[in-house]
mmCIF file of C-alpha atoms and ligand atoms in Angstrom:
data_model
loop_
_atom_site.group_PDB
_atom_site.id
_atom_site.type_symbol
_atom_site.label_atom_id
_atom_site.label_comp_id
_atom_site.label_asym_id
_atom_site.label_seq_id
_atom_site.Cartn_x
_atom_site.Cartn_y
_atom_site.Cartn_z
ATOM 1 C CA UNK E 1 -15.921 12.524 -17.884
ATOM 2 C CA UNK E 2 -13.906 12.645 -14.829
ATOM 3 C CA UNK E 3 -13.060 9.917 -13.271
ATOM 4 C CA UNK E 4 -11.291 10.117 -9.806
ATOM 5 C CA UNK E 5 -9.172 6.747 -9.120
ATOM 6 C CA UNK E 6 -7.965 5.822 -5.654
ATOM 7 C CA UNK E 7 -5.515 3.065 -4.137
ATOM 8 C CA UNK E 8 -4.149 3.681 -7.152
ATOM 9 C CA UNK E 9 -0.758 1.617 -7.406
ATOM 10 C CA UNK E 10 1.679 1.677 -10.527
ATOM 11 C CA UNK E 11 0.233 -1.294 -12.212
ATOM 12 C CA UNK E 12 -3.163 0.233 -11.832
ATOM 13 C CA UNK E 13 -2.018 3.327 -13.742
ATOM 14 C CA UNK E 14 -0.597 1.078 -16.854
ATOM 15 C CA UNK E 15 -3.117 -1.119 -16.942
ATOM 16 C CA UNK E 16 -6.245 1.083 -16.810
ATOM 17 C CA UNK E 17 -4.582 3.817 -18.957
ATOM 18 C CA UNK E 18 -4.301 1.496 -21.553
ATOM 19 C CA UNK E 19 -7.432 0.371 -21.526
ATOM 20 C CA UNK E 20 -8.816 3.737 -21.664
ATOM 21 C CA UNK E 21 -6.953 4.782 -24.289
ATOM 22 C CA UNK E 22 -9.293 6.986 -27.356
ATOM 23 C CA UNK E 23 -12.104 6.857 -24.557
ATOM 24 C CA UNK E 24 -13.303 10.725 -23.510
ATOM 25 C CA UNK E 25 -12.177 9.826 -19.911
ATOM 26 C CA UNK E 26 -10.227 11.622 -17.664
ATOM 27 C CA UNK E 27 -8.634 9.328 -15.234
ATOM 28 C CA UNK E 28 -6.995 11.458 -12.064
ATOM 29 C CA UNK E 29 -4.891 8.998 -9.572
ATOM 30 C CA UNK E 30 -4.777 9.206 -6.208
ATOM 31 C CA UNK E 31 -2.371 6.764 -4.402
ATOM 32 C CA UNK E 32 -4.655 7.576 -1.205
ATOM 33 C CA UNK E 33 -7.008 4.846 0.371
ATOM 34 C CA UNK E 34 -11.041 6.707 0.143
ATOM 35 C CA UNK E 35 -12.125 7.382 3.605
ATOM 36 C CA UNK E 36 -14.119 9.889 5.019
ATOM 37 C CA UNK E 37 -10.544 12.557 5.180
ATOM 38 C CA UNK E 38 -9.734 11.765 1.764
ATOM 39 C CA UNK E 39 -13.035 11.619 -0.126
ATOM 40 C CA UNK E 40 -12.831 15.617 -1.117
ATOM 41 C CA UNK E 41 -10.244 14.813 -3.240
ATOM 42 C CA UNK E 42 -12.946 13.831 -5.839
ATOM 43 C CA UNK E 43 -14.037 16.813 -5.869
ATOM 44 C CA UNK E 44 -15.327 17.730 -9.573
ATOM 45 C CA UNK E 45 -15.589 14.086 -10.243
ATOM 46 C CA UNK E 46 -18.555 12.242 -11.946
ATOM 47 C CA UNK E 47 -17.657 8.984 -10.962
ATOM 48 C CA UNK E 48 -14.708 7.220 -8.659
ATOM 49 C CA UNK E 49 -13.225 4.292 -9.153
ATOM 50 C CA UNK E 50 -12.354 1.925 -5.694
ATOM 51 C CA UNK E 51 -10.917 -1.121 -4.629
ATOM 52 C CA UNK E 52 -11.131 -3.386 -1.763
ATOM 53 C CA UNK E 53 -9.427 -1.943 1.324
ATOM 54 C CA UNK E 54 -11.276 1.249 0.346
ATOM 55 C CA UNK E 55 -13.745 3.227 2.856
ATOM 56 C CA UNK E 56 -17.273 3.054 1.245
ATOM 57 C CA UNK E 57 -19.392 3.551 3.895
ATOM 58 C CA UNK E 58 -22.591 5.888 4.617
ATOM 59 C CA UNK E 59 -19.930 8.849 5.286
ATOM 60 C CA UNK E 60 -17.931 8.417 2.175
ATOM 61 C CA UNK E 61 -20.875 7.700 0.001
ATOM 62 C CA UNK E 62 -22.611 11.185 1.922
ATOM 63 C CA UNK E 63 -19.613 13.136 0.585
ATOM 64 C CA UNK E 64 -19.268 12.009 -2.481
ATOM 65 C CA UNK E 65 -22.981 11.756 -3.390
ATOM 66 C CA UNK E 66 -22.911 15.654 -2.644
ATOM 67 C CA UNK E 67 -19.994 16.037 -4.284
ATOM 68 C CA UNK E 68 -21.810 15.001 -7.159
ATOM 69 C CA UNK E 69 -20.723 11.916 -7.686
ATOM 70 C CA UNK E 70 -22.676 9.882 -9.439
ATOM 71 C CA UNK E 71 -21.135 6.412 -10.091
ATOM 72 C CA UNK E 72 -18.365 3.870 -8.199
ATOM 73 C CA UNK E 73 -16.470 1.686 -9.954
ATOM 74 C CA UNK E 74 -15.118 -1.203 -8.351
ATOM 75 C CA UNK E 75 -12.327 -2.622 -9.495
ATOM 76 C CA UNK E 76 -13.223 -6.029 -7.672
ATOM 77 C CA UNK E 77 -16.090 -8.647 -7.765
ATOM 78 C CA UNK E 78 -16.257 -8.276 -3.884
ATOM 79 C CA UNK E 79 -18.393 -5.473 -3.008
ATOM 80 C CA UNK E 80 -18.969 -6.098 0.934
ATOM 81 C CA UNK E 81 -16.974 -2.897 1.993
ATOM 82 C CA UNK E 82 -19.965 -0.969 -0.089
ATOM 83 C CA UNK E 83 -22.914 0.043 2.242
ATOM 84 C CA UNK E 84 -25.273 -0.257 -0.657
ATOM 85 C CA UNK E 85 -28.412 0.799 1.367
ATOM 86 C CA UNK E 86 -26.330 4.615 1.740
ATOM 87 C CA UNK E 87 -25.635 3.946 -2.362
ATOM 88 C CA UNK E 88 -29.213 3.393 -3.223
ATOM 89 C CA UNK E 89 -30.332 6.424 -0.715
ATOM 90 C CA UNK E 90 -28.413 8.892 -2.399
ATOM 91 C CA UNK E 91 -29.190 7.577 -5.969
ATOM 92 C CA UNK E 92 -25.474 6.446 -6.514
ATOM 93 C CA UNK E 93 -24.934 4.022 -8.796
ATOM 94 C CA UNK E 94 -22.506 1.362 -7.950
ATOM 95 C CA UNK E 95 -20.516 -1.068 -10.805
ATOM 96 C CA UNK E 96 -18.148 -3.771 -9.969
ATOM 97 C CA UNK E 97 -15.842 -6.209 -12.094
ATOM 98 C CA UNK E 98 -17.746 -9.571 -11.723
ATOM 99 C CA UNK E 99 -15.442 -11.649 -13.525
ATOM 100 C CA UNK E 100 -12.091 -11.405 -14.555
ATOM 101 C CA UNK E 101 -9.640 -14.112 -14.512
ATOM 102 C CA UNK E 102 -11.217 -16.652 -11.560
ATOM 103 C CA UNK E 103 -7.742 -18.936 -12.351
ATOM 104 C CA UNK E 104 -5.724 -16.322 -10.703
ATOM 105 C CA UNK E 105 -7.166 -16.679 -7.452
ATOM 106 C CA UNK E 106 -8.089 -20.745 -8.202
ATOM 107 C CA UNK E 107 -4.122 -20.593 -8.864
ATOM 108 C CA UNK E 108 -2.704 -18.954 -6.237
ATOM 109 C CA UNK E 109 -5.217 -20.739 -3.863
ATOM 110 C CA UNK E 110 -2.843 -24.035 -4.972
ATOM 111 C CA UNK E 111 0.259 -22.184 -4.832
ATOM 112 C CA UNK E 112 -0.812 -21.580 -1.067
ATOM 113 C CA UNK E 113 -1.510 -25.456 -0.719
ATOM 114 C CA UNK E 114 1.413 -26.918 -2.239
ATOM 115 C CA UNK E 115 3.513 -24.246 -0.358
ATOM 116 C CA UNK E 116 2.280 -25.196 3.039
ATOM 117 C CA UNK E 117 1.658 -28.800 2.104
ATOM 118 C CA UNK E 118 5.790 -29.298 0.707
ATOM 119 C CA UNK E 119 7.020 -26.316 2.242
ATOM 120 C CA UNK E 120 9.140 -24.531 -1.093
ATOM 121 C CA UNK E 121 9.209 -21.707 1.152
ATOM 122 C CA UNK E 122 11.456 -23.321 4.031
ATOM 123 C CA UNK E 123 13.250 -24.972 1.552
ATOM 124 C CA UNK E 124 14.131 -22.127 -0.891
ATOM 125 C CA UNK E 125 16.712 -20.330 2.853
ATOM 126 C CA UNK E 126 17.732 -23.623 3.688
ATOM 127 C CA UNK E 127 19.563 -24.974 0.433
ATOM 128 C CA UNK E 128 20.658 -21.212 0.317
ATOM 129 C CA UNK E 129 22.034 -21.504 3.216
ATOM 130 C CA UNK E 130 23.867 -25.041 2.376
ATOM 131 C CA UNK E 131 21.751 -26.572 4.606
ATOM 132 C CA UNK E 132 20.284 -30.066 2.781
ATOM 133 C CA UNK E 133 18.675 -31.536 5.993
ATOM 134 C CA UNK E 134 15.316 -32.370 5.131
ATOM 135 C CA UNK E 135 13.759 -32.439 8.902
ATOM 136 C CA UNK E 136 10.601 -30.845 8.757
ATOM 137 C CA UNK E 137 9.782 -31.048 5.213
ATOM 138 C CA UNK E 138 7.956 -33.783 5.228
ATOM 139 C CA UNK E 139 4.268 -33.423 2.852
ATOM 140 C CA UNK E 140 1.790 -35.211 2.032
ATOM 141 C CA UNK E 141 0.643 -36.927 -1.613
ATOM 142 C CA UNK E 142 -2.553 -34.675 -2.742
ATOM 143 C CA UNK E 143 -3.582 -37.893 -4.615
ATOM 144 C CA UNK E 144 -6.216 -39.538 -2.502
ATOM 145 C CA UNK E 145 -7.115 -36.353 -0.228
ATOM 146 C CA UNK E 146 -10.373 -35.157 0.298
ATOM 147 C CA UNK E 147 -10.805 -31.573 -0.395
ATOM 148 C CA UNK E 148 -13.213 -29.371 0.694
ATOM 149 C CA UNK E 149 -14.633 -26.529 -1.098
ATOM 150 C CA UNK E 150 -17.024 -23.938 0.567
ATOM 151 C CA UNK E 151 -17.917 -21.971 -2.305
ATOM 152 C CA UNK E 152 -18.000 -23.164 -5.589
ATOM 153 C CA UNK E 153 -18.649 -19.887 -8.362
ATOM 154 C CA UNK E 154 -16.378 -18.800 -10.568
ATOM 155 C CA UNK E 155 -13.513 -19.206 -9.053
ATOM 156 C CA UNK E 156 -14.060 -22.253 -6.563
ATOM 157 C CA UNK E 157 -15.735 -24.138 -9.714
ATOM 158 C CA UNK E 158 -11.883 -23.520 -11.406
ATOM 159 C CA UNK E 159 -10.227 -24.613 -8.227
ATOM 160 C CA UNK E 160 -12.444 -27.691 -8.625
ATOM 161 C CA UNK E 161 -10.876 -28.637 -11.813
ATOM 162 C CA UNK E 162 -7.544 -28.361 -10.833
ATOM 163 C CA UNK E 163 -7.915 -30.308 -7.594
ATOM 164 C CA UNK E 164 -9.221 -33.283 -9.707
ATOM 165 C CA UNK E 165 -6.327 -32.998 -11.454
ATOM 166 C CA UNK E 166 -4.501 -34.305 -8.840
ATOM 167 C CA UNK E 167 -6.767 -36.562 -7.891
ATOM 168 C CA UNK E 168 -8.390 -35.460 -5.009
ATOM 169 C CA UNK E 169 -12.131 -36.301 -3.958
ATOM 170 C CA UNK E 170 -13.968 -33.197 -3.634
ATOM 171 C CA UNK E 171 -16.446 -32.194 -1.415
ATOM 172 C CA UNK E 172 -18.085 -29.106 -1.972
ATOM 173 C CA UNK E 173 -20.661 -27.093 -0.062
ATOM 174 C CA UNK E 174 -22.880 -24.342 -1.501
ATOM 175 C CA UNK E 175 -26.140 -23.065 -1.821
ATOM 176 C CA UNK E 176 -26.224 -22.951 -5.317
ATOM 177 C CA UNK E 177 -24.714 -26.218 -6.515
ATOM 178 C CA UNK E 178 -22.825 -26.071 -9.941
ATOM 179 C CA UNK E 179 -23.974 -28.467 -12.764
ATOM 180 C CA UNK E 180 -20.182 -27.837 -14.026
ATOM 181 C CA UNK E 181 -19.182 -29.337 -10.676
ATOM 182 C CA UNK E 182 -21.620 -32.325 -10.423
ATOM 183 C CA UNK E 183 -20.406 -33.249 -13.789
ATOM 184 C CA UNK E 184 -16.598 -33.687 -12.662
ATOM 185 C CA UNK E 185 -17.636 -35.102 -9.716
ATOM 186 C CA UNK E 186 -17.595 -32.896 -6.575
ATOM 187 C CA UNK E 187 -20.027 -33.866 -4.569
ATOM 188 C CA UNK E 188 -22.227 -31.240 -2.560
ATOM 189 C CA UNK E 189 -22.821 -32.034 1.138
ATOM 190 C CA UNK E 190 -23.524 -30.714 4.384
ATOM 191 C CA UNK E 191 -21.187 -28.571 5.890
ATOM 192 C CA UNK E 192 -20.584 -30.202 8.970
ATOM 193 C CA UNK E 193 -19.937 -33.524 6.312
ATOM 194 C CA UNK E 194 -17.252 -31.147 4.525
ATOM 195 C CA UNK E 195 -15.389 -29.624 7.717
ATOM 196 C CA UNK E 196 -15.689 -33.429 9.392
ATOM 197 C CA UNK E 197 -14.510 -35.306 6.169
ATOM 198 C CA UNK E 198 -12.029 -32.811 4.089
ATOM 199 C CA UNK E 199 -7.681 -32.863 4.736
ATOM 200 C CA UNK E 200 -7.732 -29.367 2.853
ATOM 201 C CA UNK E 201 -10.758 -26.991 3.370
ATOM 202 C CA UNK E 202 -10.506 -23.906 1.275
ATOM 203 C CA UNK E 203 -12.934 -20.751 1.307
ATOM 204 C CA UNK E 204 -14.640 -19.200 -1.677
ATOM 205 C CA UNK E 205 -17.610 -17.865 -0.797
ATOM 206 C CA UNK E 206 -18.316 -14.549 -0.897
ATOM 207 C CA UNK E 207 -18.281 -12.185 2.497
ATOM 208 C CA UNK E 208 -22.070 -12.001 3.338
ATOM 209 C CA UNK E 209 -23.913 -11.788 6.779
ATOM 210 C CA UNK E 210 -24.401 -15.525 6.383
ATOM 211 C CA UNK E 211 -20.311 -16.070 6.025
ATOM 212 C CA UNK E 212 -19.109 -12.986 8.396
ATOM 213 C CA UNK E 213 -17.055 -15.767 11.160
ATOM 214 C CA UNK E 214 -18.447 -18.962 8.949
ATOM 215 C CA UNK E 215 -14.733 -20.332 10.489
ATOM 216 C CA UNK E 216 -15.338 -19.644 14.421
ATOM 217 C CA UNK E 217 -14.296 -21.864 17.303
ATOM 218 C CA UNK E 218 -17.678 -24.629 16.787
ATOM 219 C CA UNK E 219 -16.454 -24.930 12.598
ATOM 220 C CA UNK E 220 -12.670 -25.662 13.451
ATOM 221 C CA UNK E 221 -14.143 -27.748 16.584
ATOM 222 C CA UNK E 222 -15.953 -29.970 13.811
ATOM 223 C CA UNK E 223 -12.574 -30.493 11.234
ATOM 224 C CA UNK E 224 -10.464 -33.295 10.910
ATOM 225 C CA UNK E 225 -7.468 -33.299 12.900
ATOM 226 C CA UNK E 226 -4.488 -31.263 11.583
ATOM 227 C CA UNK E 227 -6.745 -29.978 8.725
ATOM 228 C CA UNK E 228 -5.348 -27.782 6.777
ATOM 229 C CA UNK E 229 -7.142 -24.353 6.028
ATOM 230 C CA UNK E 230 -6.753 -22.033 2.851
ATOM 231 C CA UNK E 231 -8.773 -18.519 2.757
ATOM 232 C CA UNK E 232 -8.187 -16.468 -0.647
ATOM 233 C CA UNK E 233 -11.851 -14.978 -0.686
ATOM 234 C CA UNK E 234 -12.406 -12.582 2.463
ATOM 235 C CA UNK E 235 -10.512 -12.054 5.466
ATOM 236 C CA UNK E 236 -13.869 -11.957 8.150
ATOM 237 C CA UNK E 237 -15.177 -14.949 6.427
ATOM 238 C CA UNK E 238 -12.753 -16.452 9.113
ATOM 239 C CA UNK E 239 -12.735 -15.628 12.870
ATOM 240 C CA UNK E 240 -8.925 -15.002 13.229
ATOM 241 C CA UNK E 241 -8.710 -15.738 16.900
ATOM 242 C CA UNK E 242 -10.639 -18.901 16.752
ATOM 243 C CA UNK E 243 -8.025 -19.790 14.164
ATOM 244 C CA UNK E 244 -5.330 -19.261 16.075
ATOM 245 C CA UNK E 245 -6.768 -20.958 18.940
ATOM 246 C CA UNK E 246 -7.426 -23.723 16.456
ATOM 247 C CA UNK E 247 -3.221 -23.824 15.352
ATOM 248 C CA UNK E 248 -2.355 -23.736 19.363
ATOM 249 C CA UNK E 249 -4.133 -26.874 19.492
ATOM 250 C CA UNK E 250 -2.896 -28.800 16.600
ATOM 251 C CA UNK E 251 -6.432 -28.946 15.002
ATOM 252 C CA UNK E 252 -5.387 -26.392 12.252
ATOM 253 C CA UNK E 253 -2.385 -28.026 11.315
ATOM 254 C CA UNK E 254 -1.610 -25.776 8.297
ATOM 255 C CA UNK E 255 -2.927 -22.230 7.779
ATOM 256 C CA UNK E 256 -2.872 -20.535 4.237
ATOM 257 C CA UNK E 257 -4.361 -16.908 4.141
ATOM 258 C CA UNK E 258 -4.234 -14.281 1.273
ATOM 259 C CA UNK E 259 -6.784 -12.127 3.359
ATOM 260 C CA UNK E 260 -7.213 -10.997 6.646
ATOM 261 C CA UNK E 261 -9.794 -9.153 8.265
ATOM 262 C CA UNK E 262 -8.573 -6.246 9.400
ATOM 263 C CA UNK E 263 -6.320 -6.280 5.997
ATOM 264 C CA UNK E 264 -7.314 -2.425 4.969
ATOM 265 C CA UNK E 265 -4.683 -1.094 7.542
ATOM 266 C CA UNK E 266 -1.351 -3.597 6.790
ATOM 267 C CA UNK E 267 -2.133 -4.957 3.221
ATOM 268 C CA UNK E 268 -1.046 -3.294 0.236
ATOM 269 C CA UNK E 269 1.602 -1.114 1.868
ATOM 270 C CA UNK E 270 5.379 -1.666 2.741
ATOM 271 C CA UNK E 271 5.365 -1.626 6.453
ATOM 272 C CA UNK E 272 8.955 -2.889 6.197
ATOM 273 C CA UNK E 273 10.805 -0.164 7.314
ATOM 274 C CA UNK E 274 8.210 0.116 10.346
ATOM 275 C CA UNK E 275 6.163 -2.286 12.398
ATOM 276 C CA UNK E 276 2.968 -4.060 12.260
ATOM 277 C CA UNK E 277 0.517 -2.328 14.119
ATOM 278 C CA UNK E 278 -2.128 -5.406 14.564
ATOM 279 C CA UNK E 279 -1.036 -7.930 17.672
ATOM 280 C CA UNK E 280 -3.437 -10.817 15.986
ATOM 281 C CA UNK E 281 -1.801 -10.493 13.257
ATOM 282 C CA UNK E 282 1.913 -10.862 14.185
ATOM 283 C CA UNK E 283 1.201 -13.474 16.563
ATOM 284 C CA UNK E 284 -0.273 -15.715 13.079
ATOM 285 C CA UNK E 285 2.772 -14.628 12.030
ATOM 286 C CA UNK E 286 5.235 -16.692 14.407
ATOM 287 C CA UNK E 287 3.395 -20.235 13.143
ATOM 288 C CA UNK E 288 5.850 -22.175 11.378
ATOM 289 C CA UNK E 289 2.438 -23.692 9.532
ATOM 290 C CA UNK E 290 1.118 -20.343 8.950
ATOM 291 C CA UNK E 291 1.861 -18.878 5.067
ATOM 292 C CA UNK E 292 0.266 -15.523 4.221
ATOM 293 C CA UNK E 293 0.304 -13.159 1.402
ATOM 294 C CA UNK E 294 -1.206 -10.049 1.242
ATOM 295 C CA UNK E 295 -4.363 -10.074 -1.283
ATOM 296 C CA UNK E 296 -2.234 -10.729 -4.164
ATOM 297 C CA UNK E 297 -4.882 -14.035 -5.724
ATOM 298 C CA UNK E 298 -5.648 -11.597 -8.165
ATOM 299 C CA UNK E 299 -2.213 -10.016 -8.994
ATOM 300 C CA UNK E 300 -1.570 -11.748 -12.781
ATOM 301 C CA UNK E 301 -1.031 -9.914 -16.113
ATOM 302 C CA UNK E 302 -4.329 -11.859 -17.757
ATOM 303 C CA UNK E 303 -6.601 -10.613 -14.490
ATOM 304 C CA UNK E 304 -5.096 -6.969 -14.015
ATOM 305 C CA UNK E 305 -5.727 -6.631 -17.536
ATOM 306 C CA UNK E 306 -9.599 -7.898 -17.609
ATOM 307 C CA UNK E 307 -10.223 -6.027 -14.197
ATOM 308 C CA UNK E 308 -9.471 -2.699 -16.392
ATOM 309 C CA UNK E 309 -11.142 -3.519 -19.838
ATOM 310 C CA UNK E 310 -13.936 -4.361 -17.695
ATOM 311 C CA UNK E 311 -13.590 -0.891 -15.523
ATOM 312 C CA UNK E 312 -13.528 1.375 -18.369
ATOM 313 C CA UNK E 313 -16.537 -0.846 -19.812
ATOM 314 C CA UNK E 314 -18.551 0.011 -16.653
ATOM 315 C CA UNK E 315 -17.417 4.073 -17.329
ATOM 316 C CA UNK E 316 -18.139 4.386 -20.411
ATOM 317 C CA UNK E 317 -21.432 2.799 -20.401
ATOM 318 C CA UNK E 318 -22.502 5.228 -17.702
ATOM 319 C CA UNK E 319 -21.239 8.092 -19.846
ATOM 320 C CA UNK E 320 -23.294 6.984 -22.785
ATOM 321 C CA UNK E 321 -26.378 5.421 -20.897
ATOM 322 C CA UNK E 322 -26.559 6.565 -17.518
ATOM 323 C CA UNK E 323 -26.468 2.583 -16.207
ATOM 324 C CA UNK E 324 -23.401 0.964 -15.399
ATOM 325 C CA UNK E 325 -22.509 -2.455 -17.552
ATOM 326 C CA UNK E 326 -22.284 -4.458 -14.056
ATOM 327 C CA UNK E 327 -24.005 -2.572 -11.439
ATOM 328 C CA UNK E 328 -24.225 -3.862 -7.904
ATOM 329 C CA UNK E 329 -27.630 -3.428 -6.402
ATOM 330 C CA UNK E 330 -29.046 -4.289 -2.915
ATOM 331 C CA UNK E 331 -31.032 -7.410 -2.756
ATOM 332 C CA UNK E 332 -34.390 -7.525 -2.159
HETATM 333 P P1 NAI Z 1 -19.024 -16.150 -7.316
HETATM 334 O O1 NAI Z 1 -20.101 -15.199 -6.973
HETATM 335 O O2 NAI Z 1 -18.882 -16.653 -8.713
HETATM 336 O O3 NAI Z 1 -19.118 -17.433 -6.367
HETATM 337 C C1 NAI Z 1 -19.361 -17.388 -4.997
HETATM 338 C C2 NAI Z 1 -20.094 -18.688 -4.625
HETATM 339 O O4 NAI Z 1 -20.205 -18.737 -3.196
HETATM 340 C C3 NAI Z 1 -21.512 -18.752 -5.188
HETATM 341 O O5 NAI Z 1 -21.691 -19.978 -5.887
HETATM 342 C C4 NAI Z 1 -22.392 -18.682 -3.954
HETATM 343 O O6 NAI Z 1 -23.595 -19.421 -4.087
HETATM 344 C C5 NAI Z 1 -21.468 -19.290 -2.906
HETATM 345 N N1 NAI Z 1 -21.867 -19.025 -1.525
HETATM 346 C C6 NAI Z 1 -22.509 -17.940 -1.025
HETATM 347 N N2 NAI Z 1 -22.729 -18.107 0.293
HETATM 348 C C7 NAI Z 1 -22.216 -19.328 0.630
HETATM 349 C C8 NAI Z 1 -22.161 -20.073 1.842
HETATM 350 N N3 NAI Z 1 -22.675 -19.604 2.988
HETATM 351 N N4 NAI Z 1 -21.575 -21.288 1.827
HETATM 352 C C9 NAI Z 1 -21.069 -21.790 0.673
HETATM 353 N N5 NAI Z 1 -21.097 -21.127 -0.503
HETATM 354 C C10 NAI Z 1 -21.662 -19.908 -0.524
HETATM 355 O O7 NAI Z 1 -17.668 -15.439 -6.831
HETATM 356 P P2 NAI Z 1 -16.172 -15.764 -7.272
HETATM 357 O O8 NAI Z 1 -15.817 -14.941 -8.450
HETATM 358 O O9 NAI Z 1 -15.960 -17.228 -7.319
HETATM 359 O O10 NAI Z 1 -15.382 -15.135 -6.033
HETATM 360 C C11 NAI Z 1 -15.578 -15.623 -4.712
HETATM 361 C C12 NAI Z 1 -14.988 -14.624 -3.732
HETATM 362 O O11 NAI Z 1 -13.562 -14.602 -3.875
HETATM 363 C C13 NAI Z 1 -15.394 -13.154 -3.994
HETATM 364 O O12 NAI Z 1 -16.637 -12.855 -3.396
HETATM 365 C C14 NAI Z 1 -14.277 -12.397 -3.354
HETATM 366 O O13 NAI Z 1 -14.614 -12.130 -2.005
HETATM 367 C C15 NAI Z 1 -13.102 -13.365 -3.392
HETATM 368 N N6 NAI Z 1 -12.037 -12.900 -4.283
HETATM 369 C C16 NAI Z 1 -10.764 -12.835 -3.803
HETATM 370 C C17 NAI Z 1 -9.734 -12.376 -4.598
HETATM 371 C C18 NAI Z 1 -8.322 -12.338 -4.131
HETATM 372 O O14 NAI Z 1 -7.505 -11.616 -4.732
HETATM 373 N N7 NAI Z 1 -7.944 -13.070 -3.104
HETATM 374 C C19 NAI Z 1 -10.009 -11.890 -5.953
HETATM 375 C C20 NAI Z 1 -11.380 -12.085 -6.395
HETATM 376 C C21 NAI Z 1 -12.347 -12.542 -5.575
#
């Protein structure tokens, strides 16, 4: 079966080709982004495999459906940039990677905090530099702080754990509370209680209708004081201008971000040489209390790895079935 694979990147080649190795697929890379100019190059394809700065809208899923396409594989658990309604129109089946290693993102969600909260990264030039003045470095212990966690799945349920581990009281708001949770203690409260009570609020929720701009000017209005924020689920999950507002102000007093909503046109490419095109995003850029990375909560050996064991599961299950192991459906 053909498989056509865009965004591909070198680690996606290594990792998927070895987990496809003695299975009768035939994986073609394509280091383009899917959108509606590049969707042709799937031509002859059964099925295409996508991640999460790719196009899948109603005009991409048009093509490829007629294409003949009949199957896309995510390589993510997020599947907000699918227009499922134009999937279940044209009969095409969509698969994603529900869960693959939640402590990478959990992780990297507390390298962001303990970068922003000690400030490594402001450290690391200055003792390069010979400079051993410690002005400006100033943290805070995470003992004793009240965290707050919007979102507590997979990966917000790991984050849980580790925040305990440093002995932080945990708030937690979701609509689904977590008997894993409730057993080490987080306790589940209203949001406003969460944004009015927590020193670190941190996002995992999903991006949904309900959590498109959950983080708008009336949410930061409601936080503590010099709050700081973490987002290492979806970029629009957060209003980015509010935000900045919000740091102008003081009442953000630290900002951690590993997505961004309009992420599909800077993220994942080396803009270095050039300039970046988005004015929102270079002014969060000139906050001393601002730390970004570019989608990389996923980016570890253990997680690249399950993401394509769980890809090529989803494949050849379709090949031999029809059905996809995971499929993503609209719901009802
Ligand atoms: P999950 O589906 O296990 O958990 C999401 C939780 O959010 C659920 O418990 C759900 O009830 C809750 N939720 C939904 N709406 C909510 C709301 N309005 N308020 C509070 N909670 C709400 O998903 P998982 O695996 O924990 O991933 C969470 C998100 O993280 C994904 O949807 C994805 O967008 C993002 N993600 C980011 C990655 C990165 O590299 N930065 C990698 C993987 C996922």
């Amino acid at each position: 079966m053909r498989v056509d694979v865009f965004s591909t990147k070198p680690h996606d080649v290594v990792f998927l080709q070895d987990a496809a190795q003695g299975k009768a697929l035939n994986l073609q890379f394509h280091e383009a982004r899917l959108n509606p100019d590049t969707a042709r190059l799937a031509q002859g394809a059964q099925a295409i495999c996508a991640f999460v700065n790719d196009d899948l809208g109603r005009d991409v899923i048009a093509a490829l459906s007629a294409m003949g396409v009949q199957l896309i594989a995510l390589r993510s658990a997020g599947f907000n940039h699918v227009d499922l309604r134009a999937a279940r129109d044209t009969g095409l089946i969509v698969a994603r990677v529900p869960a693959y290693s939640p402590h990478s993102v959990a992780e990297h969600t507390i390298a962001l905090i303990l970068t922003l909260n000690r400030k490594t990264h402001r450290a690391f030039n200055r003792v390069r530099e010979g400079n051993f003045a410690l002005d400006g470095l100033m943290g805070f212990d995470m003992h004793g702080k009240v965290a707050g966690i919007v979102g507590t799945g997979l990966i917000g349920t790991v984050l849980a754990r580790i925040l305990s581990g440093f002995g932080c009281e945990i708030l937690a708001s979701d609509p689904y509370p977590s008997a894993e949770c409730e057993a080490m203690g987080v306790h589940y409260v209203e949001m406003d209680e969460l944004l009015g009570r927590a020193d670190i609020i941190t996002l995992q929720c999903p991006l949904t209708p309900g959590t498109h701009h959950l983080i708008d000017d009336s949410a930061i209005a409601r936080m503590k004081p010099g709050v700081m924020l973490v987002n290492t689920s979806r970029g629009a999950v957060i209003d980015t201008r509010a935000v900045i507002r919000g740091l102008k102000s003081g009442q953000i007093g630290a900002l951690g971000l590993d997505v961004y909503e309009e992420e599909a046109d800077l993220f994942f490419e080396d803009l270095s040489q050039s300039y970046i095109p988005d004015d929102v995003f270079a002014r969060l850029l000139t906050f001393p209390n601002v730390l970004i990375t570019g989608h990389q909560g996923f980016f570890t050996r253990e997680a690249l790895r399950a993401i394509a064991a769980t890809t090529i599961a989803n494949l050849t299950q379709f090949q031999r079935t029809g059905a996809a192991l995971h499929p993503v459906s609209l719901p009802d």
